[in-house]
PDB file of N, CA and C in Angstrom:
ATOM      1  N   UNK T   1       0.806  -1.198   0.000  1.00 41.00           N
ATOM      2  CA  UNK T   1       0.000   0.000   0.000  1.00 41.00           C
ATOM      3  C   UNK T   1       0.841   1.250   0.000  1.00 41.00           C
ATOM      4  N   UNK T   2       0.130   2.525  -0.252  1.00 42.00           N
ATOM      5  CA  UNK T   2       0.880   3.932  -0.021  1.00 42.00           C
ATOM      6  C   UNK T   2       1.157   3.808   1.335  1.00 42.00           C
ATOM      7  N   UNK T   3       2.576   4.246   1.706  1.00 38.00           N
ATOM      8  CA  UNK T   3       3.024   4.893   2.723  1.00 38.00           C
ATOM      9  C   UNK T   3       2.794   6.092   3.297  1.00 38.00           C
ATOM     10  N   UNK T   4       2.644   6.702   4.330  1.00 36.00           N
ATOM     11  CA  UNK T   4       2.403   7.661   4.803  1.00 36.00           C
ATOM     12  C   UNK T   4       3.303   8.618   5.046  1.00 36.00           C
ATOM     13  N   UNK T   5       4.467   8.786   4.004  1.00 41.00           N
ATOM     14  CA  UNK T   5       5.297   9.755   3.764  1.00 41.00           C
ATOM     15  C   UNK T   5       4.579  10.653   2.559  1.00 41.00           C
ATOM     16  N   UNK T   6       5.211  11.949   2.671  1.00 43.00           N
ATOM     17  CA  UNK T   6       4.947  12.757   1.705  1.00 43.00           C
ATOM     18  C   UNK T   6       5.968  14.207   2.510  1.00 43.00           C
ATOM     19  N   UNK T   7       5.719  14.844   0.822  1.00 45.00           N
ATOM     20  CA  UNK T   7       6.878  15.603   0.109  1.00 45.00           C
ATOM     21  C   UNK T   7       5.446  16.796   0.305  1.00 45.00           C
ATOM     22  N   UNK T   8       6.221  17.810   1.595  1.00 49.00           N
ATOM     23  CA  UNK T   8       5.113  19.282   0.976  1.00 49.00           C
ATOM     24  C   UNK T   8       6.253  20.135   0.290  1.00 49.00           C
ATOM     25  N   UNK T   9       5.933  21.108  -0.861  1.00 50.00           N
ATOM     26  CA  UNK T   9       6.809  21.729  -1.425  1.00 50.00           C
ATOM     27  C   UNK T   9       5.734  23.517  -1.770  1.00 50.00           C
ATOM     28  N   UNK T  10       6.429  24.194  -1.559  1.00 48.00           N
ATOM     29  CA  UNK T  10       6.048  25.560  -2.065  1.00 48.00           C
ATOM     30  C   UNK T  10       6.040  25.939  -3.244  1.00 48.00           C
ATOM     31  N   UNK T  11       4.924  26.029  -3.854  1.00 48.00           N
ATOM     32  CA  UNK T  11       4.778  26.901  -4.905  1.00 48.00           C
ATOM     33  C   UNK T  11       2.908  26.687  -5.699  1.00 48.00           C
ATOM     34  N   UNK T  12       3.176  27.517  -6.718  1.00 48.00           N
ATOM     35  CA  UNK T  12       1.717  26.991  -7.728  1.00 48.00           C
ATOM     36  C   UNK T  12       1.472  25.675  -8.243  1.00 48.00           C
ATOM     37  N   UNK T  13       2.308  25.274  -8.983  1.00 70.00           N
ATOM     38  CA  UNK T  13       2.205  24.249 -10.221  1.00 70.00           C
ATOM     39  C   UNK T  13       2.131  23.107  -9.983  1.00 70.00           C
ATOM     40  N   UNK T  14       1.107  22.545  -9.619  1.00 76.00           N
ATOM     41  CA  UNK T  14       0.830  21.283  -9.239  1.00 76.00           C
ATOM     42  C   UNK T  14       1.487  20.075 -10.185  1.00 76.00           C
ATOM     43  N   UNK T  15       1.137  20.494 -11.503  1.00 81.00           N
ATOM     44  CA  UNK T  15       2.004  19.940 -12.164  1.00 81.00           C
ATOM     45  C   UNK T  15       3.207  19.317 -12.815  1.00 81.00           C
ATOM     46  N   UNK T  16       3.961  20.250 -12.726  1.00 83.00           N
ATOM     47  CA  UNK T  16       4.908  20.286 -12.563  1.00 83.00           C
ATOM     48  C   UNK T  16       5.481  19.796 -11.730  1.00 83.00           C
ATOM     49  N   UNK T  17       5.357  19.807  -9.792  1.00 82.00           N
ATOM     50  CA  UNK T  17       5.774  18.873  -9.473  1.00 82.00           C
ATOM     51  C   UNK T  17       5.551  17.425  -9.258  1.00 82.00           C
ATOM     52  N   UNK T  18       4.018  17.330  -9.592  1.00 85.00           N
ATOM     53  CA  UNK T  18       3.824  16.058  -9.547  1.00 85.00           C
ATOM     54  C   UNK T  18       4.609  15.172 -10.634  1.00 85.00           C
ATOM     55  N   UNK T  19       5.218  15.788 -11.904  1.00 89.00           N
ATOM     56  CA  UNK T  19       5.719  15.316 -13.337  1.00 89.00           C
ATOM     57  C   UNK T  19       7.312  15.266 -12.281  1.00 89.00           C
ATOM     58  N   UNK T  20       7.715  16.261 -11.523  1.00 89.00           N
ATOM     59  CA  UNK T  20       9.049  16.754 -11.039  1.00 89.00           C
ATOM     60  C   UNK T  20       9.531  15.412 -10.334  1.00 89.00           C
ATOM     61  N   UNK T  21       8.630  15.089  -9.372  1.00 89.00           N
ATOM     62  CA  UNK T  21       8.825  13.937  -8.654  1.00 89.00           C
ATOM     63  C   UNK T  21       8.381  12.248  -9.126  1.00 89.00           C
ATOM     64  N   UNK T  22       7.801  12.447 -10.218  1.00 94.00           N
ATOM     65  CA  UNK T  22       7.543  11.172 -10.883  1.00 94.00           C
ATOM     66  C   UNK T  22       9.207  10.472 -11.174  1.00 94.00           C
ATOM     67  N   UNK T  23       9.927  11.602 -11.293  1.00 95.00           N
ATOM     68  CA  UNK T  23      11.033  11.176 -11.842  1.00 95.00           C
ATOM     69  C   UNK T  23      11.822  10.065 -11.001  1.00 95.00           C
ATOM     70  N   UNK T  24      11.745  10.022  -9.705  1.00 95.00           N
ATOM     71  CA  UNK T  24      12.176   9.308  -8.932  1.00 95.00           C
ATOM     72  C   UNK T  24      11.210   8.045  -8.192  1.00 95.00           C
ATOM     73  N   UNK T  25       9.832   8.286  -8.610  1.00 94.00           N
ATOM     74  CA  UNK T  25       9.046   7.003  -8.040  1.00 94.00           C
ATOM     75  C   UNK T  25       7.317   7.289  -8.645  1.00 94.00           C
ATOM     76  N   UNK T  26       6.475   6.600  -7.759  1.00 94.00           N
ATOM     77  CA  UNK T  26       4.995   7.189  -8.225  1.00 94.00           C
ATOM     78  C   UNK T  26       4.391   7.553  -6.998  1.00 94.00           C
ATOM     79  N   UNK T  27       3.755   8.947  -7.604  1.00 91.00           N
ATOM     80  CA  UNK T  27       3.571   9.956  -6.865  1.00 91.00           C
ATOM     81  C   UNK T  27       1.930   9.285  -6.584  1.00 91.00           C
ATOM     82  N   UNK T  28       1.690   8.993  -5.274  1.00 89.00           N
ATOM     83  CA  UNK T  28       0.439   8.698  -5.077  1.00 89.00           C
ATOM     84  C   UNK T  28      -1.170   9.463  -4.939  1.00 89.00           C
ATOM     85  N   UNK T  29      -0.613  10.634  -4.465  1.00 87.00           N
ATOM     86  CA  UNK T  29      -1.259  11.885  -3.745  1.00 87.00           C
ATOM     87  C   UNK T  29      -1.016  12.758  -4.114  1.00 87.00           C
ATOM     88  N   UNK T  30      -1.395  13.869  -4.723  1.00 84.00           N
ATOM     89  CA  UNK T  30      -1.280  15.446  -4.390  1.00 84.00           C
ATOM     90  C   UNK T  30      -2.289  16.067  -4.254  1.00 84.00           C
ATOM     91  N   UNK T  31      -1.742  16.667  -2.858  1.00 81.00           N
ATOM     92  CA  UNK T  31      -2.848  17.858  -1.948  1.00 81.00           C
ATOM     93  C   UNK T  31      -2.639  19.025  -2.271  1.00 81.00           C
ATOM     94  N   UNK T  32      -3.067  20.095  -2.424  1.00 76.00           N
ATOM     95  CA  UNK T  32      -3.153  21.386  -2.248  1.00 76.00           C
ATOM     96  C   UNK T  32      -4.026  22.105  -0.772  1.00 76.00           C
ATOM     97  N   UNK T  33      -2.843  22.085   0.132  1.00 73.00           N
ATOM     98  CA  UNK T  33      -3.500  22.515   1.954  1.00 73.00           C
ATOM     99  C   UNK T  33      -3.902  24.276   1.502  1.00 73.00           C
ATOM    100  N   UNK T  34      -4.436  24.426   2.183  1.00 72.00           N
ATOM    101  CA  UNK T  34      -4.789  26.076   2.138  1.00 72.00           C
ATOM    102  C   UNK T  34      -4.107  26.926   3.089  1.00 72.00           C
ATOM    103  N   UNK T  35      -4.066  28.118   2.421  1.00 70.00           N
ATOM    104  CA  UNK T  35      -3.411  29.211   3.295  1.00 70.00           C
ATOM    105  C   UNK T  35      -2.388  30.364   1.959  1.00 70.00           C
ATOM    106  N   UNK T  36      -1.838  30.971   2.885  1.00 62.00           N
ATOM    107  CA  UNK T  36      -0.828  31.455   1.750  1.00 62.00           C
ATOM    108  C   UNK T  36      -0.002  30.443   1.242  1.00 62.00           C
ATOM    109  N   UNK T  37       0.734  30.013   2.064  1.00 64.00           N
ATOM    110  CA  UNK T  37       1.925  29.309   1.691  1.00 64.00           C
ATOM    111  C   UNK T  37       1.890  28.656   0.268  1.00 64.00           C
ATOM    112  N   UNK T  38       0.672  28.242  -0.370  1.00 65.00           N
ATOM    113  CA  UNK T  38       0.677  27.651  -1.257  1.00 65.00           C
ATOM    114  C   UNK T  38       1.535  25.984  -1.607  1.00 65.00           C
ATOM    115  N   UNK T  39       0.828  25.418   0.132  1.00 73.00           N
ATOM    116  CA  UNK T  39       2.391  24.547  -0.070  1.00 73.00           C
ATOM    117  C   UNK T  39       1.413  23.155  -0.616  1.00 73.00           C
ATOM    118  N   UNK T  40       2.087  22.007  -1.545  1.00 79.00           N
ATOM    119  CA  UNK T  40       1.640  20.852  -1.780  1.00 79.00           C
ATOM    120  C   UNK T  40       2.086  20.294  -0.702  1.00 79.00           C
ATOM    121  N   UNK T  41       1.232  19.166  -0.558  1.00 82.00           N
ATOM    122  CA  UNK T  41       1.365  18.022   0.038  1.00 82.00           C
ATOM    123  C   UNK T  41       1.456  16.532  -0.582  1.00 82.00           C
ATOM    124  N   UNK T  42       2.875  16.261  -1.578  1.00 85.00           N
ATOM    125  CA  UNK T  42       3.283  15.258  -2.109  1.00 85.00           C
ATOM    126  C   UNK T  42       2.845  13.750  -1.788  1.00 85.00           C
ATOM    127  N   UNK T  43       2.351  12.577  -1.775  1.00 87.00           N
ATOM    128  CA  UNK T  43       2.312  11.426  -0.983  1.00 87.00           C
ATOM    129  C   UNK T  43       3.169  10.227  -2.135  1.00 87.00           C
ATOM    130  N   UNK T  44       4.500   9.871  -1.751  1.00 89.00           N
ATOM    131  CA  UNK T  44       4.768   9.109  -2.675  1.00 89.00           C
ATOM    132  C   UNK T  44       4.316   7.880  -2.396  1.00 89.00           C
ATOM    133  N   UNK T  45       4.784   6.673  -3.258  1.00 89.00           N
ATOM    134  CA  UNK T  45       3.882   5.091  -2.922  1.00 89.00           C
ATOM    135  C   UNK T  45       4.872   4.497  -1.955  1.00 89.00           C
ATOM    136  N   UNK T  46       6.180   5.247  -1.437  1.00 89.00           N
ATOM    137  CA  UNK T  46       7.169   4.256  -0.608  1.00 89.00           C
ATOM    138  C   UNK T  46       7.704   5.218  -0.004  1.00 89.00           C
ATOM    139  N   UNK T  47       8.425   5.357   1.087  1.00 88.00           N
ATOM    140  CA  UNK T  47       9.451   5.680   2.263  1.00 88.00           C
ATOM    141  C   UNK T  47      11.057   6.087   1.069  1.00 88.00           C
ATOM    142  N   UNK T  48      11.227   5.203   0.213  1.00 92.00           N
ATOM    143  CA  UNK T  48      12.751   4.962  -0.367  1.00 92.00           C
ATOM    144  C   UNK T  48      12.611   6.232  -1.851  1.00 92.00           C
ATOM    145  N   UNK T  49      11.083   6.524  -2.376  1.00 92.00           N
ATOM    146  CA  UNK T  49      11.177   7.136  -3.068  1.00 92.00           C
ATOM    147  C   UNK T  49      11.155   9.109  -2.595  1.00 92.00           C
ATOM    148  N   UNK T  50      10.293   8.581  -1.572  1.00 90.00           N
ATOM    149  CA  UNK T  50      10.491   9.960  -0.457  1.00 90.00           C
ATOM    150  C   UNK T  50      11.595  10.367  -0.100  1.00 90.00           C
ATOM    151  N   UNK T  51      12.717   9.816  -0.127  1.00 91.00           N
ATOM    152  CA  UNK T  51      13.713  10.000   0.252  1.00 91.00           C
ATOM    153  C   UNK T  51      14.901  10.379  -0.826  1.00 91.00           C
ATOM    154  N   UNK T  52      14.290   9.644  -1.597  1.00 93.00           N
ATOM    155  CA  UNK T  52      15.583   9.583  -3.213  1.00 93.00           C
ATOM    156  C   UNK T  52      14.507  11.404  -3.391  1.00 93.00           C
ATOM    157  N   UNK T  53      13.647  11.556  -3.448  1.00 91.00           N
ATOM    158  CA  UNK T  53      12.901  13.229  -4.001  1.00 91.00           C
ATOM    159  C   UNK T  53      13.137  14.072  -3.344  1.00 91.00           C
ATOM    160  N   UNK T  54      13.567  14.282  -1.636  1.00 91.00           N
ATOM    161  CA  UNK T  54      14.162  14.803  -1.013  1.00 91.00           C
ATOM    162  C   UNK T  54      15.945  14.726  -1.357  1.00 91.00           C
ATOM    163  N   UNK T  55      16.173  14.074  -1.467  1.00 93.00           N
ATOM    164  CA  UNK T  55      17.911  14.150  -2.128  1.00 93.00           C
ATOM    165  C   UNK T  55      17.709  14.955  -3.050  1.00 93.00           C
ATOM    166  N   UNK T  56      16.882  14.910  -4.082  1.00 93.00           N
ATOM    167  CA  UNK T  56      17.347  14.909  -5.598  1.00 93.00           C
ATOM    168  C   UNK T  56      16.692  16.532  -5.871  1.00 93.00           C
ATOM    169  N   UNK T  57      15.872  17.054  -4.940  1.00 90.00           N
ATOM    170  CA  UNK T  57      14.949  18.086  -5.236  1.00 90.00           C
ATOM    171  C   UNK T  57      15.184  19.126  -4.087  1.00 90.00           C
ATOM    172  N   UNK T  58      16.067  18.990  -2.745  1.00 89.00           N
ATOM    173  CA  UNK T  58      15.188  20.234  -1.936  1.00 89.00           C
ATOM    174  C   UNK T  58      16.704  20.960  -2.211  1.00 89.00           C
ATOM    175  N   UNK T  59      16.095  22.444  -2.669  1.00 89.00           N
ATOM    176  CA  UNK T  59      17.319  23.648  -2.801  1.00 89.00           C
ATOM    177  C   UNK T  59      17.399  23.020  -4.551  1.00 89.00           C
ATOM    178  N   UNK T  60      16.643  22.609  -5.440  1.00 89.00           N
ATOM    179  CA  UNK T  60      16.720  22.351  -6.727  1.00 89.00           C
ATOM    180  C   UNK T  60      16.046  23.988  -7.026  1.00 89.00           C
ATOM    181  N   UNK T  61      16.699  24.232  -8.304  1.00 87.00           N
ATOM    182  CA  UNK T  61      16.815  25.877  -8.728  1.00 87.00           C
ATOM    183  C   UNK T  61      15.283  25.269 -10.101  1.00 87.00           C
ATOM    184  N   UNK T  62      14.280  26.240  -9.783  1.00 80.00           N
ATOM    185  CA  UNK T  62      13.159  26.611 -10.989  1.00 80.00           C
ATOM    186  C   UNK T  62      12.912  27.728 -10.898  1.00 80.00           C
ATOM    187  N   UNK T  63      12.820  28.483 -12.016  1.00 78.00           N
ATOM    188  CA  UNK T  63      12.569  29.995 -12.459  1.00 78.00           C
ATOM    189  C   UNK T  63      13.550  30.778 -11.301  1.00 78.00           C
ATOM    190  N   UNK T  64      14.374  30.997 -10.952  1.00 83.00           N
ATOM    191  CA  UNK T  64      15.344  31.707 -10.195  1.00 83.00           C
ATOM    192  C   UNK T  64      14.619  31.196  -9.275  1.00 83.00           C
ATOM    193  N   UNK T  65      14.379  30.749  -8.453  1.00 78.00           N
ATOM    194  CA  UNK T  65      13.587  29.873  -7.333  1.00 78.00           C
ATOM    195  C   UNK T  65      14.029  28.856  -6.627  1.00 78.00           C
ATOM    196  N   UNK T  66      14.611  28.709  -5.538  1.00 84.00           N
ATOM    197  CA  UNK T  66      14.953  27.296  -5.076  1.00 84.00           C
ATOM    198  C   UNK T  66      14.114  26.731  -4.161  1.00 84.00           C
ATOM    199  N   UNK T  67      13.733  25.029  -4.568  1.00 83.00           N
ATOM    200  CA  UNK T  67      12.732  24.562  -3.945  1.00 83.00           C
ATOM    201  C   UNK T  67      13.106  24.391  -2.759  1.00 83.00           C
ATOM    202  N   UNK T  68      11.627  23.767  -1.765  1.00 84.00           N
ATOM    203  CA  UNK T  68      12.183  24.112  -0.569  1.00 84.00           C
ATOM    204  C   UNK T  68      11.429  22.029  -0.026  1.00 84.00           C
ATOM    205  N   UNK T  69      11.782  21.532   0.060  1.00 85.00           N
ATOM    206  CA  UNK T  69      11.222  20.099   0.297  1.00 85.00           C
ATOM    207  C   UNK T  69      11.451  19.380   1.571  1.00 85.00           C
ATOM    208  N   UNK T  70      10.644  18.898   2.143  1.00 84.00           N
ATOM    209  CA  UNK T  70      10.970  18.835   3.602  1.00 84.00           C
ATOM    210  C   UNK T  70       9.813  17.465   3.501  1.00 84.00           C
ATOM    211  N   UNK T  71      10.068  16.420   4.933  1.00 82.00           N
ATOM    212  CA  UNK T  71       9.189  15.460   5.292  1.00 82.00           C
ATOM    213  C   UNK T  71       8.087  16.068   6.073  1.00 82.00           C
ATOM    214  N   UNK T  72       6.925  15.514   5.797  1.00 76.00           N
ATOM    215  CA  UNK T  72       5.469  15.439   7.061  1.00 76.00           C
ATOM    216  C   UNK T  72       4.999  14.465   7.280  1.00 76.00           C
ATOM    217  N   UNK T  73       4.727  14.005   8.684  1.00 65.00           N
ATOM    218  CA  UNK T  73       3.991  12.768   9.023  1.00 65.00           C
ATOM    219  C   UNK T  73       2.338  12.838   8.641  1.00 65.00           C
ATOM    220  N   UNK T  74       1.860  12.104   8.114  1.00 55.00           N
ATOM    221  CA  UNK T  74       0.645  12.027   7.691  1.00 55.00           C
ATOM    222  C   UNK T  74      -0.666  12.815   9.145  1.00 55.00           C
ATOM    223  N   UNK T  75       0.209  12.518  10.220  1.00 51.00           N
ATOM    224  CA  UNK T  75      -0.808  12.798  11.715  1.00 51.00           C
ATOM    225  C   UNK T  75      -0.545  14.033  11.593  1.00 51.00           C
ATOM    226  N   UNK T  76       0.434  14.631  11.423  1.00 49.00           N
ATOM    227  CA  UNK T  76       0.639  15.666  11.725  1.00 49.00           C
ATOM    228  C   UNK T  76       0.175  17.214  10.693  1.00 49.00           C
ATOM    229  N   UNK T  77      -0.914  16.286   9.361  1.00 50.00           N
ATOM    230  CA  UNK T  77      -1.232  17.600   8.903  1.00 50.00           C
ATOM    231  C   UNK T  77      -2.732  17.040   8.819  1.00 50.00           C
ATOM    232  N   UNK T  78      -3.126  15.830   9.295  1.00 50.00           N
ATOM    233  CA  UNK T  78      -4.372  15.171   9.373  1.00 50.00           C
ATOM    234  C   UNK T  78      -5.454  16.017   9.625  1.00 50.00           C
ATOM    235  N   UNK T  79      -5.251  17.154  10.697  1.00 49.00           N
ATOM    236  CA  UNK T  79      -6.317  18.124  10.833  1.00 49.00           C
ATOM    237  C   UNK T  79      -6.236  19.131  10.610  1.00 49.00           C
ATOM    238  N   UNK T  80      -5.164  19.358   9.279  1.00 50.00           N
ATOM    239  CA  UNK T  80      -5.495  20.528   8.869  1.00 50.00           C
ATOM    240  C   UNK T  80      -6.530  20.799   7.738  1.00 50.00           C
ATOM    241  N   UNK T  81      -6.758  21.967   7.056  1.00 45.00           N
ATOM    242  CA  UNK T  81      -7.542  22.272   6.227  1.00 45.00           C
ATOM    243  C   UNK T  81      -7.169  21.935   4.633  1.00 45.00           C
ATOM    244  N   UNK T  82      -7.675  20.987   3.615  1.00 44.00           N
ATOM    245  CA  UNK T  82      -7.259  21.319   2.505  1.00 44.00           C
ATOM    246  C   UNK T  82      -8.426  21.918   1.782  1.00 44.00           C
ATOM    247  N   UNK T  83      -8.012  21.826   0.705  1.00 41.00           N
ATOM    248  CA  UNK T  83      -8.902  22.550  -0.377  1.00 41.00           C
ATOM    249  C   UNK T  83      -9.894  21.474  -1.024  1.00 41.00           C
TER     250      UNK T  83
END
């Protein structure tokens, strides 16, 4: 089954990173949480690909932009608000 790792990342383009992070595994989930931040909430299908997308992506340069990629435990955004 999906693991309960996931990749939140800042920005618009849902697309884009969901295509961004395909590159390293299959992307199970993408959330869009609300607020400013505009941050996704990535869910890959494994722990090992979460980890290879965090290597391969956080401080990765788009449009003069460097991403910003970090882990969340699934509990820990469970009650927040999405869209």
């Amino acid at each position: 089954g999906v693991q309960t790792c996931a990749l939140p990342i800042s920005d618009k383009d849902i697309f884009f990173y969901s295509d961004l992070l395909s590159r390293v595994g299959k992307v199970a989930k993408v959330t869009v949480l609300k607020g400013e931040s505009r941050t996704l909430l990535v869910e890959m299908e494994n722990l090992e690909q979460a980890v290879e997308g965090l290597i391969q992506f956080h401080n990765y340069e788009y449009n003069s932009v460097f991403l910003k990629v970090s882990f969340s435990k699934y509990n820990t955004i469970k009650g927040t608000s999405l869209l």
